């Protein structure tokens, strides 16, 4: 059997540092708070890697995704010494550390852009995308910002427009300039030298645009081009303002750089690639699996929660993967509504079993393991610039503080509750780590049981995926099996009513875990009774 790597067998846990644990009493989480909770992540929960959302110096126009310095830590979160201690302590617990890399744009306060903006003759002028106005003074083309309005901002001092795919405070870098690529690769080297195990690449497919800056065609149907509507942005088909094929050469070179540092420990990359054209999405693995290790698979986000729909997505992914490519799944992140709000609490337990038993690498979002839900944020407390510019697209509800205890501020911070950067969920006194650890049937203990079983059974880590046909309409069933090891049967009822499933052929096994957390042992696999939204994990006899 081929030796599998840590990022293939492991489970990734995303931490939004602002919201995880505050150790300074200012109402904002920090890196010391992450260090404080490493034992929870490694020993209690049992994940294998943490992904840290941006912690770099930033004016926080987009809460860290507007980077003012790629090679330092914002004082709000700590300093480089704190970061080094975090890596050291994580590695002592066999936790890998993945950090966010934001290559498409910087802050407008980054020294590179300050120089670029200084004059048309500045040596760094071409580090960003500057263009003259059209004869009528309008922007160079019709490209739109994801966050609303034009993707071009007029600079009065130098009498040109600069491009920004997101906020005007986030000017896009010009990756067609070799100096930009080398400077960003130096950033990667800086963090690899500090022991970072991998990078999550923000909007990875945006870095290369059409060199001729052609207008995007209209989207006459005004249909969403990803899993959710993006408002006016959906009025165009985004052919030219992202996803240019030239990006593949960049990621080929990026992969070579990671490989240079992979002699002692494999270094890893996972790219945010919001493309729902399957072959184009899969192309980011590289023709010879020599680009991004895994482009994020977002197809389960916002999915219609029906067995046939979910099975179809899984089967299509398996079919489109290049030979040898490794799949991955995600149900939530800092940009998406929490799936417990989207699906409901009962179905979200079934979703947890799905996520942690499919073939590939799962990524969990902090708080999902305890069933955190979206929080209604009062207007005066809203923070997200996207939501302020485009009503309905705010991401504050899924970024609220982690709920650790029933005490003050859910154990997140000692600050005055009014000083928390976002308000707590009103359910924190019953939905928190401390309470759920003492409830054997809690969401948290379901996650802990699934992760413990996954870690100890090679069939779930590396085994093949075999879907079962002739199941009831509301049931998705599949077998995971590694050669020479017991097969694992997963049977998921997506319906709000009980159902009976008759498995084809002769099956013998024992029930290891129900999402209801109340039964196990011998089970009749010829007449399998599933309660509403129940998932079953069954270990098959050889």
PDB file of N, CA, C and O in Angstrom, residues 392-421:
ATOM      1  N   UNK A 392     -27.542  41.401   3.452  1.00  0.00           N
ATOM      2  CA  UNK A 392     -27.845  39.983   3.309  1.00  0.00           C
ATOM      3  C   UNK A 392     -26.631  39.110   3.111  1.00  0.00           C
ATOM      4  O   UNK A 392     -26.732  37.886   3.226  1.00  0.00           O
ATOM      5  N   UNK A 393     -25.464  39.721   2.825  1.00  0.00           N
ATOM      6  CA  UNK A 393     -24.260  38.922   2.594  1.00  0.00           C
ATOM      7  C   UNK A 393     -23.244  39.050   3.733  1.00  0.00           C
ATOM      8  O   UNK A 393     -22.096  38.649   3.586  1.00  0.00           O
ATOM      9  N   UNK A 394     -23.666  39.597   4.856  1.00  0.00           N
ATOM     10  CA  UNK A 394     -22.759  39.719   5.995  1.00  0.00           C
ATOM     11  C   UNK A 394     -22.367  38.369   6.571  1.00  0.00           C
ATOM     12  O   UNK A 394     -23.168  37.426   6.589  1.00  0.00           O
ATOM     13  N   UNK A 395     -21.138  38.277   7.063  1.00  0.00           N
ATOM     14  CA  UNK A 395     -20.606  37.008   7.577  1.00  0.00           C
ATOM     15  C   UNK A 395     -20.407  37.016   9.088  1.00  0.00           C
ATOM     16  O   UNK A 395     -19.864  36.071   9.659  1.00  0.00           O
ATOM     17  N   UNK A 396     -20.879  38.078   9.755  1.00  0.00           N
ATOM     18  CA  UNK A 396     -20.754  38.135  11.215  1.00  0.00           C
ATOM     19  C   UNK A 396     -21.472  36.981  11.925  1.00  0.00           C
ATOM     20  O   UNK A 396     -20.943  36.467  12.921  1.00  0.00           O
ATOM     21  N   UNK A 397     -22.656  36.555  11.480  1.00  0.00           N
ATOM     22  CA  UNK A 397     -23.391  35.534  12.242  1.00  0.00           C
ATOM     23  C   UNK A 397     -22.621  34.246  12.490  1.00  0.00           C
ATOM     24  O   UNK A 397     -22.825  33.590  13.516  1.00  0.00           O
ATOM     25  N   UNK A 398     -21.714  33.866  11.570  1.00  0.00           N
ATOM     26  CA  UNK A 398     -20.957  32.618  11.731  1.00  0.00           C
ATOM     27  C   UNK A 398     -19.572  32.839  12.318  1.00  0.00           C
ATOM     28  O   UNK A 398     -18.772  31.906  12.370  1.00  0.00           O
ATOM     29  N   UNK A 399     -19.278  34.050  12.786  1.00  0.00           N
ATOM     30  CA  UNK A 399     -17.943  34.352  13.313  1.00  0.00           C
ATOM     31  C   UNK A 399     -17.962  34.701  14.795  1.00  0.00           C
ATOM     32  O   UNK A 399     -16.991  35.256  15.316  1.00  0.00           O
ATOM     33  N   UNK A 400     -19.027  34.404  15.485  1.00  0.00           N
ATOM     34  CA  UNK A 400     -19.156  34.807  16.889  1.00  0.00           C
ATOM     35  C   UNK A 400     -18.232  33.989  17.793  1.00  0.00           C
ATOM     36  O   UNK A 400     -17.736  32.931  17.398  1.00  0.00           O
ATOM     37  N   UNK A 401     -17.979  34.472  19.020  1.00  0.00           N
ATOM     38  CA  UNK A 401     -17.001  33.818  19.895  1.00  0.00           C
ATOM     39  C   UNK A 401     -17.313  32.358  20.193  1.00  0.00           C
ATOM     40  O   UNK A 401     -18.477  31.966  20.353  1.00  0.00           O
ATOM     41  N   UNK A 402     -16.249  31.569  20.263  1.00  0.00           N
ATOM     42  CA  UNK A 402     -16.339  30.161  20.627  1.00  0.00           C
ATOM     43  C   UNK A 402     -16.929  30.039  22.027  1.00  0.00           C
ATOM     44  O   UNK A 402     -16.614  30.820  22.928  1.00  0.00           O
ATOM     45  N   UNK A 403     -17.778  29.030  22.209  1.00  0.00           N
ATOM     46  CA  UNK A 403     -18.495  28.844  23.468  1.00  0.00           C
ATOM     47  C   UNK A 403     -17.846  27.702  24.261  1.00  0.00           C
ATOM     48  O   UNK A 403     -18.053  26.528  23.959  1.00  0.00           O
ATOM     49  N   UNK A 404     -17.075  28.098  25.268  1.00  0.00           N
ATOM     50  CA  UNK A 404     -16.307  27.124  26.038  1.00  0.00           C
ATOM     51  C   UNK A 404     -17.038  26.654  27.304  1.00  0.00           C
ATOM     52  O   UNK A 404     -16.986  25.472  27.645  1.00  0.00           O
ATOM     53  N   UNK A 405     -17.673  27.581  28.016  1.00  0.00           N
ATOM     54  CA  UNK A 405     -18.314  27.259  29.297  1.00  0.00           C
ATOM     55  C   UNK A 405     -19.642  28.006  29.408  1.00  0.00           C
ATOM     56  O   UNK A 405     -20.014  28.786  28.526  1.00  0.00           O
ATOM     57  N   UNK A 406     -20.322  27.784  30.537  1.00  0.00           N
ATOM     58  CA  UNK A 406     -21.566  28.511  30.823  1.00  0.00           C
ATOM     59  C   UNK A 406     -21.302  29.810  31.564  1.00  0.00           C
ATOM     60  O   UNK A 406     -22.240  30.540  31.889  1.00  0.00           O
ATOM     61  N   UNK A 407     -20.044  30.104  31.834  1.00  0.00           N
ATOM     62  CA  UNK A 407     -19.698  31.277  32.633  1.00  0.00           C
ATOM     63  C   UNK A 407     -19.651  32.562  31.820  1.00  0.00           C
ATOM     64  O   UNK A 407     -20.167  32.646  30.704  1.00  0.00           O
ATOM     65  N   UNK A 408     -19.002  33.569  32.393  1.00  0.00           N
ATOM     66  CA  UNK A 408     -18.904  34.885  31.772  1.00  0.00           C
ATOM     67  C   UNK A 408     -18.393  34.778  30.341  1.00  0.00           C
ATOM     68  O   UNK A 408     -17.356  34.161  30.088  1.00  0.00           O
ATOM     69  N   UNK A 409     -19.122  35.367  29.430  1.00  0.00           N
ATOM     70  CA  UNK A 409     -18.723  35.403  28.011  1.00  0.00           C
ATOM     71  C   UNK A 409     -18.419  34.021  27.437  1.00  0.00           C
ATOM     72  O   UNK A 409     -17.584  33.875  26.544  1.00  0.00           O
ATOM     73  N   UNK A 410     -19.096  33.018  27.976  1.00  0.00           N
ATOM     74  CA  UNK A 410     -18.923  31.630  27.510  1.00  0.00           C
ATOM     75  C   UNK A 410     -17.482  31.150  27.662  1.00  0.00           C
ATOM     76  O   UNK A 410     -17.041  30.244  26.956  1.00  0.00           O
ATOM     77  N   UNK A 411     -16.746  31.758  28.589  1.00  0.00           N
ATOM     78  CA  UNK A 411     -15.356  31.371  28.788  1.00  0.00           C
ATOM     79  C   UNK A 411     -14.419  31.848  27.708  1.00  0.00           C
ATOM     80  O   UNK A 411     -13.230  31.506  27.710  1.00  0.00           O
ATOM     81  N   UNK A 412     -14.928  32.670  26.783  1.00  0.00           N
ATOM     82  CA  UNK A 412     -14.101  33.179  25.682  1.00  0.00           C
ATOM     83  C   UNK A 412     -13.203  34.311  26.134  1.00  0.00           C
ATOM     84  O   UNK A 412     -12.050  34.423  25.694  1.00  0.00           O
ATOM     85  N   UNK A 413     -13.695  35.179  27.035  1.00  0.00           N
ATOM     86  CA  UNK A 413     -12.972  36.395  27.390  1.00  0.00           C
ATOM     87  C   UNK A 413     -13.422  36.880  28.762  1.00  0.00           C
ATOM     88  O   UNK A 413     -14.554  36.613  29.191  1.00  0.00           O
ATOM     89  N   UNK A 414     -12.529  37.610  29.436  1.00  0.00           N
ATOM     90  CA  UNK A 414     -12.888  38.239  30.715  1.00  0.00           C
ATOM     91  C   UNK A 414     -13.351  39.679  30.526  1.00  0.00           C
ATOM     92  O   UNK A 414     -13.598  40.391  31.507  1.00  0.00           O
ATOM     93  N   UNK A 415     -13.479  40.122  29.285  1.00  0.00           N
ATOM     94  CA  UNK A 415     -13.875  41.504  29.010  1.00  0.00           C
ATOM     95  C   UNK A 415     -15.316  41.769  29.425  1.00  0.00           C
ATOM     96  O   UNK A 415     -16.109  40.835  29.630  1.00  0.00           O
ATOM     97  N   UNK A 416     -15.670  43.039  29.532  1.00  0.00           N
ATOM     98  CA  UNK A 416     -17.069  43.417  29.674  1.00  0.00           C
ATOM     99  C   UNK A 416     -17.819  42.851  28.462  1.00  0.00           C
ATOM    100  O   UNK A 416     -17.348  42.978  27.328  1.00  0.00           O
ATOM    101  N   UNK A 417     -18.961  42.201  28.669  1.00  0.00           N
ATOM    102  CA  UNK A 417     -19.671  41.604  27.530  1.00  0.00           C
ATOM    103  C   UNK A 417     -19.920  42.574  26.387  1.00  0.00           C
ATOM    104  O   UNK A 417     -19.938  42.163  25.208  1.00  0.00           O
ATOM    105  N   UNK A 418     -20.072  43.856  26.687  1.00  0.00           N
ATOM    106  CA  UNK A 418     -20.297  44.842  25.628  1.00  0.00           C
ATOM    107  C   UNK A 418     -19.041  45.106  24.806  1.00  0.00           C
ATOM    108  O   UNK A 418     -19.110  45.708  23.733  1.00  0.00           O
ATOM    109  N   UNK A 419     -17.885  44.653  25.317  1.00  0.00           N
ATOM    110  CA  UNK A 419     -16.619  44.900  24.624  1.00  0.00           C
ATOM    111  C   UNK A 419     -16.226  43.768  23.693  1.00  0.00           C
ATOM    112  O   UNK A 419     -15.223  43.879  22.982  1.00  0.00           O
ATOM    113  N   UNK A 420     -16.987  42.664  23.687  1.00  0.00           N
ATOM    114  CA  UNK A 420     -16.672  41.562  22.778  1.00  0.00           C
ATOM    115  C   UNK A 420     -16.784  42.051  21.343  1.00  0.00           C
ATOM    116  O   UNK A 420     -17.688  42.800  20.991  1.00  0.00           O
ATOM    117  N   UNK A 421     -15.880  41.605  20.508  1.00  0.00           N
ATOM    118  CA  UNK A 421     -15.861  42.124  19.124  1.00  0.00           C
ATOM    119  C   UNK A 421     -17.143  41.767  18.372  1.00  0.00           C
ATOM    120  O   UNK A 421     -17.604  42.527  17.518  1.00  0.00           O
TER     121      UNK A 421
END
